[in-house]
Amino acid sequence: MTIALDDQLMPTTRRCSHSQNPDLVSPSDIDGFMEAWAELDPEANNKLPESMLPELIAKVPPPLGTFGEDDAANSARSIAKKLKVEKPGGLVKFADVLLALSLKRYVVPRH
């Protein structure tokens, strides 16, 4: 699956990932997101039904998703409900979801 990411997202993500903060999104975190998305979007339409957001988030390792965390499925459902992403026709777009999950890392405090 080949996906073109927004030119604004990738340079910002790469620049931020060079710090020592493990909560920041790195290129390998984006790779994990891309792999999980590819499993759910084998036709590479770059769109998924909104109802698949919790499943996607549960397949993505932290800091973007909940894979491997205690109660990953419930956490993924909670994140999906709060995720600020447009859903035209009940579909979400790859870049919109990636950006929203990335931004969530900077807005939601970690406990």
Coordinates of C-alpha atoms in Angstrom, one line a residue:
M1 CA 0.0 0.0 0.0
T2 CA 1.4 3.4 -1.0
I3 CA 0.1 6.5 0.7
A4 CA 1.2 10.0 0.1
L5 CA 1.2 12.0 3.3
D6 CA 0.6 15.7 3.5
D7 CA 3.8 17.6 3.1
Q8 CA 3.1 19.6 6.2
L9 CA 2.6 16.5 8.5
M10 CA 5.8 14.6 7.7
P11 CA 8.4 17.3 8.2
T12 CA 6.8 18.4 11.4
T13 CA 6.6 14.8 12.7
R14 CA 10.2 14.1 11.8
R15 CA 11.4 17.4 13.4
C16 CA 9.5 16.6 16.6
S17 CA 10.6 12.9 16.8
H18 CA 14.3 13.9 17.2
S19 CA 13.7 14.9 20.8
Q20 CA 14.1 12.4 23.6
N21 CA 10.4 12.5 24.6
P22 CA 9.0 9.0 24.0
D23 CA 5.5 10.4 23.9
L24 CA 6.2 12.2 20.6
V25 CA 5.2 10.6 17.3
S26 CA 8.1 9.2 15.4
P27 CA 8.4 7.9 11.8
S28 CA 8.3 4.3 13.2
D29 CA 5.0 5.2 14.9
I30 CA 3.6 6.4 11.6
D31 CA 4.8 3.1 10.0
G32 CA 2.8 1.2 12.7
F33 CA -0.3 3.3 11.8
M34 CA 0.2 2.6 8.1
E35 CA 0.5 -1.1 8.6
A36 CA -2.7 -1.2 10.7
W37 CA -4.5 0.9 8.1
A38 CA -3.4 -1.3 5.3
E39 CA -4.9 -4.4 7.0
L40 CA -8.3 -2.7 7.1
D41 CA -8.0 -1.0 3.7
P42 CA -6.5 -3.7 1.5
E43 CA -7.8 -1.9 -1.6
A44 CA -5.8 1.3 -0.6
N45 CA -8.8 3.6 -0.9
N46 CA -7.4 5.8 1.9
K47 CA -10.9 5.8 3.5
L48 CA -12.5 3.6 6.1
P49 CA -16.0 3.5 7.6
E50 CA -16.1 5.5 10.8
S51 CA -17.3 2.3 12.6
M52 CA -13.8 0.8 12.0
L53 CA -12.0 3.5 13.9
P54 CA -11.9 1.6 17.2
E55 CA -10.6 -1.5 15.5
L56 CA -7.9 0.6 13.7
I57 CA -6.8 2.3 16.9
A58 CA -6.7 -1.0 18.8
K59 CA -4.3 -2.3 16.1
V60 CA -1.9 0.6 16.3
P61 CA 0.8 0.7 19.0
P62 CA 1.2 3.7 21.3
P63 CA 1.6 6.6 21.1
L64 CA -0.9 6.7 18.3
G65 CA -3.1 3.7 19.3
T66 CA -3.7 1.3 22.1
F67 CA -2.3 -2.1 20.9
G68 CA -0.7 -3.9 23.8
E69 CA -2.2 -1.8 26.5
D70 CA -4.5 -3.1 29.2
D71 CA -8.1 -3.0 27.9
A72 CA -7.0 -1.8 24.5
A73 CA -10.4 -2.3 22.9
N74 CA -12.2 -0.1 25.4
S75 CA -9.5 2.5 25.3
A76 CA -9.7 2.5 21.5
R77 CA -13.5 3.0 21.5
S78 CA -13.1 5.9 23.9
I79 CA -10.4 7.5 21.7
A80 CA -12.5 7.0 18.6
K81 CA -15.5 8.7 20.1
K82 CA -13.4 11.8 21.0
L83 CA -11.3 11.9 17.9
K84 CA -11.8 15.2 16.0
V85 CA -12.0 14.0 12.4
E86 CA -14.4 14.8 9.6
K87 CA -16.7 11.9 8.6
P88 CA -18.3 12.7 5.3
G89 CA -20.6 9.9 4.3
G90 CA -19.6 8.0 7.4
L91 CA -16.0 7.6 6.1
V92 CA -12.8 8.8 7.6
K93 CA -9.6 9.5 5.6
F94 CA -6.1 8.2 6.3
A95 CA -4.4 11.6 6.6
D96 CA -7.2 13.0 8.7
V97 CA -7.1 10.2 11.2
L98 CA -3.3 10.1 11.3
L99 CA -3.2 13.9 12.0
A100 CA -5.9 13.7 14.6
L101 CA -4.2 10.9 16.5
S102 CA -0.8 12.7 16.2
L103 CA -2.3 15.9 17.6
K104 CA -4.0 14.0 20.4
R105 CA -0.5 13.2 21.7
Y106 CA 0.1 16.9 22.3
V107 CA -3.3 17.9 23.7
V108 CA -4.2 15.0 26.0
P109 CA -2.0 14.8 29.1
R110 CA -0.5 11.4 29.9
H111 CA -1.0 10.0 33.4

